[in-house]
XYZ file of C-alpha atoms in Angstrom:
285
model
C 104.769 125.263 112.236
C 101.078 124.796 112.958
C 100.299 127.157 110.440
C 102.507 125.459 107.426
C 101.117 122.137 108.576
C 97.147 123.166 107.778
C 98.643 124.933 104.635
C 100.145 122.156 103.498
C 96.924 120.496 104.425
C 94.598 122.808 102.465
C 96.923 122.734 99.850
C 97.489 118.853 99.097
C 93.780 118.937 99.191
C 92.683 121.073 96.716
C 95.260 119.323 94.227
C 93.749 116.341 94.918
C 90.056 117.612 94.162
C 91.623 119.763 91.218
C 92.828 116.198 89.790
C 89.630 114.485 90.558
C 87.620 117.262 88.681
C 89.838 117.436 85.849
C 91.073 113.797 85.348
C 88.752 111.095 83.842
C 87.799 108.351 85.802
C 89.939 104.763 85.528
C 87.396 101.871 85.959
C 88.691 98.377 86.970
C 89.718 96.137 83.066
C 88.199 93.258 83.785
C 91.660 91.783 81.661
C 93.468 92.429 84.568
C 92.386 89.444 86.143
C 93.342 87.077 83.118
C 96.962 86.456 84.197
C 98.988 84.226 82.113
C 99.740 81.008 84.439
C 96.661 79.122 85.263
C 97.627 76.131 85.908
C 96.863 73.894 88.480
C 99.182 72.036 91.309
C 97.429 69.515 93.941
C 94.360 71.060 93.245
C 95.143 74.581 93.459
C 94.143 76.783 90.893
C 96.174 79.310 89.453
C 99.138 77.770 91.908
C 102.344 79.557 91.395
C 100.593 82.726 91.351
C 98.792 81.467 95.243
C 102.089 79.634 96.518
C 104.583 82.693 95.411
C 102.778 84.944 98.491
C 104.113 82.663 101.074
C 107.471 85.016 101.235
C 105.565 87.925 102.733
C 104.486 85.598 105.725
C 107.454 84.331 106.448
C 109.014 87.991 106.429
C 106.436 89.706 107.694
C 106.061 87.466 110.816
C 110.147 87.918 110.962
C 109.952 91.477 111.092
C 106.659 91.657 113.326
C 108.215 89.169 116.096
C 111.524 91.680 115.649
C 109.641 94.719 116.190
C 108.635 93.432 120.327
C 111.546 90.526 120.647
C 114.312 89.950 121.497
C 114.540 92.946 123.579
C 114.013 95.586 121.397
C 116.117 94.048 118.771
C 115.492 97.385 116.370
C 116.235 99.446 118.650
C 113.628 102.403 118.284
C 114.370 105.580 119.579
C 111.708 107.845 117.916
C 107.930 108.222 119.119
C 105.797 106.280 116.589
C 107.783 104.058 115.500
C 107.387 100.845 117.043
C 103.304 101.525 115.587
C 104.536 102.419 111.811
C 106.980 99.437 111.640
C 103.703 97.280 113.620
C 101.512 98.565 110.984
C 103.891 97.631 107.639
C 104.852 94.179 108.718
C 100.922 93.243 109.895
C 100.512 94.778 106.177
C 102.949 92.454 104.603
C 101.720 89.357 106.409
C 98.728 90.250 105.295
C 99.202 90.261 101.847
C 100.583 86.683 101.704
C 96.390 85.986 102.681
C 95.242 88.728 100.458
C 96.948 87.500 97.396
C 96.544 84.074 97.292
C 92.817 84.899 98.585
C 92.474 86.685 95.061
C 94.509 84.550 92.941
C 92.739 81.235 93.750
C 89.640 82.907 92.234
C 90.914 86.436 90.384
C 87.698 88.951 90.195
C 86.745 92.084 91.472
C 85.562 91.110 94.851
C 88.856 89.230 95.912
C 90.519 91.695 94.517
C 89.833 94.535 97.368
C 91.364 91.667 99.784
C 94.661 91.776 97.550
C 95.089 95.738 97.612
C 93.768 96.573 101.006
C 97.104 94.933 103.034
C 98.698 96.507 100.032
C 97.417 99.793 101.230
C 98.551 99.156 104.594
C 102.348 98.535 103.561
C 102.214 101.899 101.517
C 100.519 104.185 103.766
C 102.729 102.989 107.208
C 106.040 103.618 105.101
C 104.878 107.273 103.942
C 104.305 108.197 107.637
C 107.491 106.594 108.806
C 109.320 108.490 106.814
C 107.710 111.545 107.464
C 108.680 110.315 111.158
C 112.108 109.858 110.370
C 112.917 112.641 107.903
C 110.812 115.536 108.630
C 108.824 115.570 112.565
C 108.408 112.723 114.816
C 105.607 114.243 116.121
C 103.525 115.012 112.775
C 104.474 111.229 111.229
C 102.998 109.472 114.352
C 99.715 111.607 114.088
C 99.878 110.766 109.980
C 100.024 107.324 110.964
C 95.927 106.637 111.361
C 94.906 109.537 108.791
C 96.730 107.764 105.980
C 95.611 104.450 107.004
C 92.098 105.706 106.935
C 93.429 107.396 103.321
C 94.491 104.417 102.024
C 90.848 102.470 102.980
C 88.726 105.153 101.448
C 90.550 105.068 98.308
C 89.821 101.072 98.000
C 86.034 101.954 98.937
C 86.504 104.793 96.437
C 87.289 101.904 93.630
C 84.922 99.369 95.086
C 81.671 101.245 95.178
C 82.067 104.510 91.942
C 84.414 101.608 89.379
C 87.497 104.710 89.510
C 91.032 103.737 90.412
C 91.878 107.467 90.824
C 92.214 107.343 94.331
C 93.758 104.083 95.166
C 96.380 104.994 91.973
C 97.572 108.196 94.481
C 98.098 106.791 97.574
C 100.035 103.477 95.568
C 102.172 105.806 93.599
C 102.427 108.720 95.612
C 105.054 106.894 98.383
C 107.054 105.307 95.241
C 108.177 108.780 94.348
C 108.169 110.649 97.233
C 110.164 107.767 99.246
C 113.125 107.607 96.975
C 112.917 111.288 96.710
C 112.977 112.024 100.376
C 115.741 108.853 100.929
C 118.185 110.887 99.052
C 117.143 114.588 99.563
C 116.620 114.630 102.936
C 118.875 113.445 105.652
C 118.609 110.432 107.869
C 118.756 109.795 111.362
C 120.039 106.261 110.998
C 122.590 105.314 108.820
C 122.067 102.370 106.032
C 119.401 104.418 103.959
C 120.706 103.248 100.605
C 118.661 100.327 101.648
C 115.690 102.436 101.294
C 116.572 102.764 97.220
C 117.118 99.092 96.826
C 113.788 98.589 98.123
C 112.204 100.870 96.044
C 114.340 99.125 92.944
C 113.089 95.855 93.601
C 109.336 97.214 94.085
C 110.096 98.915 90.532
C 111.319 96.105 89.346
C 108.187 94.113 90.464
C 105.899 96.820 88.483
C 107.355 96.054 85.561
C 107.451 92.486 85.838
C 103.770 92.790 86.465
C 103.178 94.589 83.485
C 105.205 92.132 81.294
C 103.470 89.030 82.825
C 102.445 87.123 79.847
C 105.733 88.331 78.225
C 107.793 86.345 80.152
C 106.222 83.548 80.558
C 106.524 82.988 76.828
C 109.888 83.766 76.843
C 110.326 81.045 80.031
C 108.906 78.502 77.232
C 105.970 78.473 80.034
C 107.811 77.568 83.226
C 107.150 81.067 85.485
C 105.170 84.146 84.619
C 105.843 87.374 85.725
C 103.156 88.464 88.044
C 104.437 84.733 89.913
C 107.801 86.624 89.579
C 106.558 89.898 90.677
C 105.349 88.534 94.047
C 108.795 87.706 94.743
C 110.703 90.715 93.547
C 108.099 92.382 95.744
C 108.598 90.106 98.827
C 112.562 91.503 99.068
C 111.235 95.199 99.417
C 110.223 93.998 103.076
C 113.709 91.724 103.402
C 115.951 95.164 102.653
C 113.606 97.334 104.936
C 114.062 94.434 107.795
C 117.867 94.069 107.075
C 117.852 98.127 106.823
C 116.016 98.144 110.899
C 118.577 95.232 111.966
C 121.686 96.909 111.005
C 121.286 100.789 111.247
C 122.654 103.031 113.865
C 121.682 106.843 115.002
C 123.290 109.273 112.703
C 126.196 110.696 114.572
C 126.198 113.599 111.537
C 122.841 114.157 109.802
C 123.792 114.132 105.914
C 121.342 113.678 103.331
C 122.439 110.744 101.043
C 122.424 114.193 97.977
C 125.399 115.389 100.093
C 127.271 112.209 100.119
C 127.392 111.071 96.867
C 128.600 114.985 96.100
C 131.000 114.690 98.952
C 132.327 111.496 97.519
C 132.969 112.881 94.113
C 134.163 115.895 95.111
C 137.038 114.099 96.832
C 137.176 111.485 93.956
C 137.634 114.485 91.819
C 140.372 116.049 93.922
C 142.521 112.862 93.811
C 142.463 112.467 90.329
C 143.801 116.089 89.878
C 145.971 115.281 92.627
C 146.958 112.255 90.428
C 147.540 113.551 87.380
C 149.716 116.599 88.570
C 153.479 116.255 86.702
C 156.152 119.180 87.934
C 158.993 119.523 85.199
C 162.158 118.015 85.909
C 165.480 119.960 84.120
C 167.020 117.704 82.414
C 171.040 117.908 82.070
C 172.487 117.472 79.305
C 175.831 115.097 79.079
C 178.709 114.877 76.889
């Protein structure tokens, strides 16, 4: 195992390197801070765009206080845990600073305040799953190597102007966490609230993307990237409901395996269904 770990290792490297080498570099558009509601409320600038963080406080706090209180109300039973789930919801309290930090004044500088609790969030979720899914033992030893991952690739950005970096470790965990959420099997059950996380932070992408978009087609009431903070705030909400409600996996089945189970017996029923036997009929005179 020790062996497949530092080949893994080696390996993930040199793809990384590989991609630096042969990639070109992304520098930070300066457009990107132009977002499409600036208006002002009570004197702040830019206001639904500052006010729409306050959700990742208020869950982040929720899900923090939950981690310690009321006696173990998640109920952890795997080593590393309890520091993951610590990490994410300090991340997602932190953003609700971060972002309205950057939107009251969008530029380059604030911006590194905006991604970096970001970073957290992202990083903490890879190596709980890893925990989860894969060894307990390798995901809590991830756990400060992938924060230290995710910091280096906002330095990265900050000092060379290249979003290469940063770009991995944000997109990396949105495919590899839906991937693993249905490929490989759980040790708790409720993991299909892993996907609707993962839909709603999709969900949020695009609204970001299409943030001048809709607020024309609002007839100027919301934007999107005000949207997108919200969207992005319930990825946090499913992932708290998820650690409030699951139990230990009394049969270890990848989610892959249900959905086949399920319609293989779906398909079994219908045959069942739509199975006539021929009935002799008698004539009568």
């Amino acid at each position: 195992m020790k062996k497949r770990t530092i080949y893994s290792s080696v390996a993930a490297t040199v793809i990384f390197l590989v991609l630096m080498i042969v990639t070109p570099t992304i520098p930070q558009s300066q457009a990107y801070h132009a977002f499409a509601d600036q208006r002002s409320f009570f004197g702040i600038p830019n206001a639904l765009d500052v006010i729409s963080n306050f959700p990742f406080l208020i869950i982040g706090l929720i899900g923090l206080v939950l981690c310690y209180f009321p006696d173990d109300y998640f109920k952890f039973s795997l080593r590393g845990e309890r520091l993951g789930w610590t990490c994410f919801f300090l991340g997602v309290m932190a953003v609700a600073f971060g972002s309205s930090y950057y939107h009251l004044h969008p530029d380059d500088a604030r911006l590194v305040w905006d991604r970096l609790p970001m970073t957290i969030a992202f990083t903490s979720i890879l190596a709980l799953f890893v925990i989860e899914r894969i060894d307990e033992h390798k995901g809590t030893y991830s756990i400060v190597p992938l924060l230290l991952a995710g910091l280096v690739s906002i330095l990265y950005w900050r000092f060379f102007d290249d979003l290469r970096p940063y770009a991995l470790v944000q997109f990396v965990p949105c495919i590899a966490i839906p991937l693993m959420a249905i490929l490989l099997p759980p040790m708790y059950t409720h993991s299909t609230y892993w996907l609707w996380a993962a839909g709603f932070y999709l969900l949020a992408k695009v609204e970001e993307a299409a943030d001048k978009p809709i607020y024309s087609w609002t007839n100027h009431i919301v934007s999107g990237h005000s949207i997108k903070h919200l969207c992005a705030a319930m990825v946090p909400v499913f992932l708290t409901l998820m650690l409030g409600k699951r139990t230990v996996q009394t049969e270890r089945i990848s989610l892959y395996k249900t959905w086949k189970r399920s319609r293989g017996k779906g398909s079994k029923e219908e045959s069942f269904e739509c199975t006539y036997s021929n009935v002799a009929v008698q004539e009568t005179r």
